[in-house]
mmCIF file of C-alpha atoms in Angstrom:
data_model
loop_
_atom_site.group_PDB
_atom_site.id
_atom_site.type_symbol
_atom_site.label_atom_id
_atom_site.label_comp_id
_atom_site.label_asym_id
_atom_site.label_seq_id
_atom_site.Cartn_x
_atom_site.Cartn_y
_atom_site.Cartn_z
ATOM 1 C CA UNK A 753 128.407 61.224 84.695
ATOM 2 C CA UNK A 754 125.404 61.707 82.432
ATOM 3 C CA UNK A 755 122.064 62.127 84.163
ATOM 4 C CA UNK A 756 119.232 60.063 82.717
ATOM 5 C CA UNK A 757 115.722 59.806 84.114
ATOM 6 C CA UNK A 758 116.664 56.714 86.072
ATOM 7 C CA UNK A 759 119.346 58.700 87.870
ATOM 8 C CA UNK A 760 116.660 60.655 89.727
ATOM 9 C CA UNK A 761 115.943 59.160 93.178
ATOM 10 C CA UNK A 762 112.829 57.014 93.010
ATOM 11 C CA UNK A 763 110.147 57.098 95.683
ATOM 12 C CA UNK A 764 111.661 53.956 97.171
ATOM 13 C CA UNK A 765 115.173 55.422 97.314
ATOM 14 C CA UNK A 766 114.526 59.003 98.375
ATOM 15 C CA UNK A 767 117.161 60.217 100.816
ATOM 16 C CA UNK A 768 116.388 60.304 104.491
ATOM 17 C CA UNK A 769 115.059 63.650 105.645
ATOM 18 C CA UNK A 770 113.848 65.130 108.897
ATOM 19 C CA UNK A 771 111.723 68.146 109.747
ATOM 20 C CA UNK A 772 112.825 70.426 112.564
ATOM 21 C CA UNK A 773 112.413 73.969 113.851
ATOM 22 C CA UNK A 774 114.778 76.802 114.676
ATOM 23 C CA UNK A 775 113.828 79.513 117.146
ATOM 24 C CA UNK A 776 115.400 82.846 116.235
ATOM 25 C CA UNK A 777 114.540 86.498 116.914
ATOM 26 C CA UNK A 778 111.077 85.663 118.219
ATOM 27 C CA UNK A 779 110.130 83.440 115.271
ATOM 28 C CA UNK A 780 110.063 79.695 114.760
ATOM 29 C CA UNK A 781 111.387 78.652 111.364
ATOM 30 C CA UNK A 782 110.356 75.318 109.834
ATOM 31 C CA UNK A 783 113.240 73.430 108.237
ATOM 32 C CA UNK A 784 113.967 70.129 106.537
ATOM 33 C CA UNK A 785 117.370 68.478 106.620
ATOM 34 C CA UNK A 786 118.073 66.130 103.710
ATOM 35 C CA UNK A 787 120.728 63.531 104.495
ATOM 36 C CA UNK A 788 123.371 62.071 102.227
ATOM 37 C CA UNK A 789 123.830 58.299 102.720
ATOM 38 C CA UNK A 790 127.012 58.795 104.781
ATOM 39 C CA UNK A 791 125.214 61.121 107.194
ATOM 40 C CA UNK A 792 127.553 64.033 106.507
ATOM 41 C CA UNK A 793 126.630 67.390 108.002
ATOM 42 C CA UNK A 794 124.819 69.692 105.556
ATOM 43 C CA UNK A 795 126.893 72.284 103.722
ATOM 44 C CA UNK A 796 124.168 73.416 101.286
ATOM 45 C CA UNK A 797 121.184 75.638 102.116
ATOM 46 C CA UNK A 798 118.304 76.896 99.983
ATOM 47 C CA UNK A 799 116.687 80.337 100.372
ATOM 48 C CA UNK A 800 113.224 80.498 98.790
ATOM 49 C CA UNK A 801 111.545 83.402 97.033
ATOM 50 C CA UNK A 802 108.822 85.885 97.856
ATOM 51 C CA UNK A 803 105.096 85.078 97.845
ATOM 52 C CA UNK A 804 102.444 83.502 100.016
ATOM 53 C CA UNK A 805 102.901 80.057 98.437
ATOM 54 C CA UNK A 806 106.707 79.971 98.624
ATOM 55 C CA UNK A 807 107.915 77.016 100.690
ATOM 56 C CA UNK A 808 110.868 74.834 101.561
ATOM 57 C CA UNK A 809 109.497 71.935 99.507
ATOM 58 C CA UNK A 810 109.695 73.301 95.956
ATOM 59 C CA UNK A 811 113.394 72.497 95.490
ATOM 60 C CA UNK A 812 113.402 68.969 96.864
ATOM 61 C CA UNK A 813 114.041 67.670 93.339
ATOM 62 C CA UNK A 814 117.373 69.528 93.482
ATOM 63 C CA UNK A 815 118.287 68.654 97.051
ATOM 64 C CA UNK A 816 117.252 64.998 96.819
ATOM 65 C CA UNK A 817 119.572 64.626 93.832
ATOM 66 C CA UNK A 818 122.433 66.282 95.705
ATOM 67 C CA UNK A 819 121.861 63.986 98.679
ATOM 68 C CA UNK A 820 121.877 60.918 96.435
ATOM 69 C CA UNK A 821 125.319 62.015 95.273
ATOM 70 C CA UNK A 822 126.746 62.686 98.722
ATOM 71 C CA UNK A 823 125.739 66.213 99.728
ATOM 72 C CA UNK A 824 123.450 66.881 102.687
ATOM 73 C CA UNK A 825 121.440 70.105 102.762
ATOM 74 C CA UNK A 826 118.956 72.311 104.585
ATOM 75 C CA UNK A 827 115.845 73.959 103.207
ATOM 76 C CA UNK A 828 113.630 76.201 105.326
ATOM 77 C CA UNK A 829 110.750 78.636 105.298
ATOM 78 C CA UNK A 830 111.187 82.261 106.225
ATOM 79 C CA UNK A 831 108.876 83.688 108.879
ATOM 80 C CA UNK A 832 105.442 84.292 107.416
ATOM 81 C CA UNK A 833 105.685 81.354 105.009
ATOM 82 C CA UNK A 834 104.704 77.712 105.202
ATOM 83 C CA UNK A 835 104.983 76.130 108.631
ATOM 84 C CA UNK A 836 107.037 78.961 110.112
ATOM 85 C CA UNK A 837 105.550 81.501 112.490
ATOM 86 C CA UNK A 838 105.109 85.159 111.648
ATOM 87 C CA UNK A 839 103.072 87.334 109.311
ATOM 88 C CA UNK A 840 104.245 87.641 105.710
ATOM 89 C CA UNK A 841 103.062 91.234 105.329
ATOM 90 C CA UNK A 842 105.171 92.305 108.317
ATOM 91 C CA UNK A 843 108.400 90.701 107.122
ATOM 92 C CA UNK A 844 111.271 92.667 105.582
ATOM 93 C CA UNK A 845 114.325 91.827 103.526
ATOM 94 C CA UNK A 846 116.615 92.673 106.437
ATOM 95 C CA UNK A 847 114.673 90.346 108.716
ATOM 96 C CA UNK A 848 114.966 87.575 106.154
ATOM 97 C CA UNK A 849 118.664 88.218 105.831
ATOM 98 C CA UNK A 850 119.047 87.701 109.575
ATOM 99 C CA UNK A 851 117.000 84.507 109.372
ATOM 100 C CA UNK A 852 119.253 83.284 106.557
ATOM 101 C CA UNK A 853 122.335 83.877 108.701
ATOM 102 C CA UNK A 854 120.732 82.078 111.663
ATOM 103 C CA UNK A 855 119.946 78.983 109.598
ATOM 104 C CA UNK A 856 123.397 79.005 107.989
ATOM 105 C CA UNK A 857 124.946 78.623 111.449
ATOM 106 C CA UNK A 858 123.581 75.055 111.418
ATOM 107 C CA UNK A 859 125.709 74.095 108.414
ATOM 108 C CA UNK A 860 128.984 72.189 108.497
ATOM 109 C CA UNK A 861 131.532 74.558 110.032
ATOM 110 C CA UNK A 862 134.464 72.757 108.451
ATOM 111 C CA UNK A 863 133.423 73.735 104.920
ATOM 112 C CA UNK A 864 132.490 76.990 103.296
ATOM 113 C CA UNK A 865 128.800 76.669 102.387
ATOM 114 C CA UNK A 866 126.937 76.501 99.104
ATOM 115 C CA UNK A 867 123.972 78.879 98.920
ATOM 116 C CA UNK A 868 121.080 78.156 96.560
ATOM 117 C CA UNK A 869 118.743 81.114 96.176
ATOM 118 C CA UNK A 870 115.529 81.494 94.213
ATOM 119 C CA UNK A 871 114.211 84.923 93.187
ATOM 120 C CA UNK A 872 114.221 86.993 96.412
ATOM 121 C CA UNK A 873 116.364 84.229 97.918
ATOM 122 C CA UNK A 874 119.009 84.974 95.295
ATOM 123 C CA UNK A 875 119.148 88.583 96.456
ATOM 124 C CA UNK A 876 119.498 87.393 100.050
ATOM 125 C CA UNK A 877 122.163 84.817 99.207
ATOM 126 C CA UNK A 878 124.315 87.451 97.512
ATOM 127 C CA UNK A 879 123.704 89.911 100.357
ATOM 128 C CA UNK A 880 125.024 87.413 102.916
ATOM 129 C CA UNK A 881 128.321 86.807 101.077
ATOM 130 C CA UNK A 882 130.412 89.016 103.419
ATOM 131 C CA UNK A 883 129.333 87.006 106.485
ATOM 132 C CA UNK A 884 128.972 83.482 105.089
ATOM 133 C CA UNK A 885 131.803 83.503 102.527
ATOM 134 C CA UNK A 886 130.169 80.790 100.406
ATOM 135 C CA UNK A 887 132.332 78.660 98.188
ATOM 136 C CA UNK A 888 129.549 78.611 95.592
ATOM 137 C CA UNK A 889 126.296 80.370 94.706
ATOM 138 C CA UNK A 890 123.518 78.788 92.625
ATOM 139 C CA UNK A 891 120.930 81.465 91.869
ATOM 140 C CA UNK A 892 117.628 80.717 90.131
ATOM 141 C CA UNK A 893 115.968 83.753 88.504
ATOM 142 C CA UNK A 894 117.611 85.952 91.170
ATOM 143 C CA UNK A 895 115.929 89.229 92.006
ATOM 144 C CA UNK A 896 117.724 92.406 93.056
ATOM 145 C CA UNK A 897 116.317 95.247 95.136
ATOM 146 C CA UNK A 898 117.629 98.710 96.006
ATOM 147 C CA UNK A 899 119.177 99.424 99.386
ATOM 148 C CA UNK A 900 116.102 101.481 100.332
ATOM 149 C CA UNK A 901 113.957 98.315 100.324
ATOM 150 C CA UNK A 902 115.782 96.628 103.205
ATOM 151 C CA UNK A 903 113.309 97.683 105.897
ATOM 152 C CA UNK A 904 110.114 98.080 103.865
ATOM 153 C CA UNK A 905 107.450 95.653 105.103
ATOM 154 C CA UNK A 906 106.211 93.233 102.467
ATOM 155 C CA UNK A 907 102.657 94.457 102.980
ATOM 156 C CA UNK A 908 103.597 97.937 101.769
ATOM 157 C CA UNK A 909 104.170 99.151 98.224
ATOM 158 C CA UNK A 910 107.598 97.955 97.194
ATOM 159 C CA UNK A 911 110.054 98.393 94.349
ATOM 160 C CA UNK A 912 110.094 95.768 91.635
ATOM 161 C CA UNK A 913 113.288 93.790 90.961
ATOM 162 C CA UNK A 914 115.766 95.660 88.793
ATOM 163 C CA UNK A 915 119.488 96.267 88.175
ATOM 164 C CA UNK A 916 119.791 98.851 90.959
ATOM 165 C CA UNK A 917 123.375 100.008 91.288
ATOM 166 C CA UNK A 918 123.038 100.316 95.091
ATOM 167 C CA UNK A 919 121.571 96.837 95.571
ATOM 168 C CA UNK A 920 123.041 95.025 98.604
ATOM 169 C CA UNK A 921 123.073 91.881 96.445
ATOM 170 C CA UNK A 922 125.561 93.442 94.036
ATOM 171 C CA UNK A 923 127.627 94.872 96.891
ATOM 172 C CA UNK A 924 127.921 91.363 98.319
ATOM 173 C CA UNK A 925 128.805 89.879 94.946
ATOM 174 C CA UNK A 926 131.746 92.214 94.501
ATOM 175 C CA UNK A 927 133.533 90.309 97.288
ATOM 176 C CA UNK A 928 132.474 86.842 96.130
ATOM 177 C CA UNK A 929 135.467 84.653 95.226
ATOM 178 C CA UNK A 930 133.715 81.316 94.723
ATOM 179 C CA UNK A 931 131.927 79.623 91.829
ATOM 180 C CA UNK A 932 128.743 81.182 90.457
ATOM 181 C CA UNK A 933 125.897 79.396 88.665
ATOM 182 C CA UNK A 934 123.016 81.489 87.320
ATOM 183 C CA UNK A 935 119.838 79.851 85.993
ATOM 184 C CA UNK A 936 117.551 82.309 84.206
ATOM 185 C CA UNK A 937 114.194 82.082 82.467
ATOM 186 C CA UNK A 938 114.090 83.674 79.031
ATOM 187 C CA UNK A 939 110.397 84.520 79.577
ATOM 188 C CA UNK A 940 110.792 85.774 83.146
ATOM 189 C CA UNK A 941 108.018 88.308 83.758
ATOM 190 C CA UNK A 942 109.312 89.327 87.218
ATOM 191 C CA UNK A 943 113.085 89.638 86.945
ATOM 192 C CA UNK A 944 114.340 91.514 83.845
ATOM 193 C CA UNK A 945 117.224 90.064 81.852
ATOM 194 C CA UNK A 946 119.210 93.175 82.835
ATOM 195 C CA UNK A 947 119.290 91.868 86.424
ATOM 196 C CA UNK A 948 120.996 88.650 85.321
ATOM 197 C CA UNK A 949 123.490 90.763 83.353
ATOM 198 C CA UNK A 950 124.111 92.859 86.483
ATOM 199 C CA UNK A 951 124.794 89.743 88.573
ATOM 200 C CA UNK A 952 127.432 88.772 86.029
ATOM 201 C CA UNK A 953 128.987 92.221 85.800
ATOM 202 C CA UNK A 954 129.307 92.561 89.585
ATOM 203 C CA UNK A 955 130.821 89.120 90.210
ATOM 204 C CA UNK A 956 134.249 90.346 89.187
ATOM 205 C CA UNK A 957 136.168 88.197 91.699
ATOM 206 C CA UNK A 958 134.265 84.955 91.115
ATOM 207 C CA UNK A 959 136.494 81.963 90.412
ATOM 208 C CA UNK A 960 134.082 80.737 87.742
ATOM 209 C CA UNK A 961 130.767 81.860 86.246
ATOM 210 C CA UNK A 962 128.206 79.827 84.334
ATOM 211 C CA UNK A 963 124.787 80.866 83.006
ATOM 212 C CA UNK A 964 122.004 78.506 81.954
ATOM 213 C CA UNK A 965 119.083 80.121 80.182
ATOM 214 C CA UNK A 966 115.871 78.102 80.110
ATOM 215 C CA UNK A 967 112.737 78.508 77.990
ATOM 216 C CA UNK A 968 110.529 79.247 81.007
ATOM 217 C CA UNK A 969 109.017 82.056 83.049
ATOM 218 C CA UNK A 970 109.823 83.124 86.607
ATOM 219 C CA UNK A 971 108.220 80.071 88.247
ATOM 220 C CA UNK A 972 111.207 77.965 87.377
ATOM 221 C CA UNK A 973 110.790 75.253 90.025
ATOM 222 C CA UNK A 974 107.284 74.501 88.795
ATOM 223 C CA UNK A 975 108.459 74.202 85.203
ATOM 224 C CA UNK A 976 111.801 72.418 85.485
ATOM 225 C CA UNK A 977 111.080 69.099 87.272
ATOM 226 C CA UNK A 978 108.931 67.753 84.415
ATOM 227 C CA UNK A 979 111.310 68.747 81.576
ATOM 228 C CA UNK A 980 113.813 65.925 81.219
ATOM 229 C CA UNK A 981 116.523 67.605 79.162
ATOM 230 C CA UNK A 982 116.641 70.968 80.971
ATOM 231 C CA UNK A 983 116.414 69.163 84.315
ATOM 232 C CA UNK A 984 119.335 66.955 83.351
ATOM 233 C CA UNK A 985 121.400 70.005 82.456
ATOM 234 C CA UNK A 986 120.576 71.901 85.645
ATOM 235 C CA UNK A 987 121.041 68.960 88.000
ATOM 236 C CA UNK A 988 124.358 68.125 86.397
ATOM 237 C CA UNK A 989 125.551 71.712 86.644
ATOM 238 C CA UNK A 990 124.441 72.036 90.266
ATOM 239 C CA UNK A 991 126.061 68.769 91.258
ATOM 240 C CA UNK A 992 129.300 69.828 89.581
ATOM 241 C CA UNK A 993 129.170 73.232 91.274
ATOM 242 C CA UNK A 994 128.797 71.703 94.741
ATOM 243 C CA UNK A 995 131.571 69.145 94.325
ATOM 244 C CA UNK A 996 134.073 71.037 92.182
ATOM 245 C CA UNK A 997 133.899 74.135 94.362
ATOM 246 C CA UNK A 998 135.704 72.108 97.040
ATOM 247 C CA UNK A 999 138.865 72.057 94.942
#
């Protein structure tokens, strides 16, 4: 099915959603569940990126479209971001990995999940592959960090994203046997192109791999919603990934 502008949910037809909280490891995480019309349990979850302004709301244009086509989802804020408790500067990648696993336990247990990760969230999504065994990964400008960064607080000096051979993200990807969709910005000033190449080279067991390169910088979810043609391509690819990965 081709995706034209009128295929996007209008304000009057936005899918039903509800805000809720999850208490885990001494933190309270703010979440939103976006419902498909048939009320199916969510089997898709989004993991957002690093930064004080990162939130669960930036990918609603993706998740609303999935819901309109039959796929419920969850989006949430890590501790220290948005409406969740916690202090951003005290958070670590390992802590956020544990929070990702806690939220994923709320997904449909009868289906392997789909993980959508943005930037740091892409690193976390790949790192959780051994536990969550996702049927598909959709990674937007995914970062990668060395193993030594796992317990470094965000308020301390930290390594920049790079194609680190010991990255837990790449270790997780080596066991990934689902469908992989990578969306990269050709002008990304945060994640080098070599990181995208490393994601591809480490996903040796993936059933399928697809890369979409967009004429944008790292802030992909600010750029994409207002660009009709690239948005059409990405939404179509994401919708196909979610549905076809059930085969």
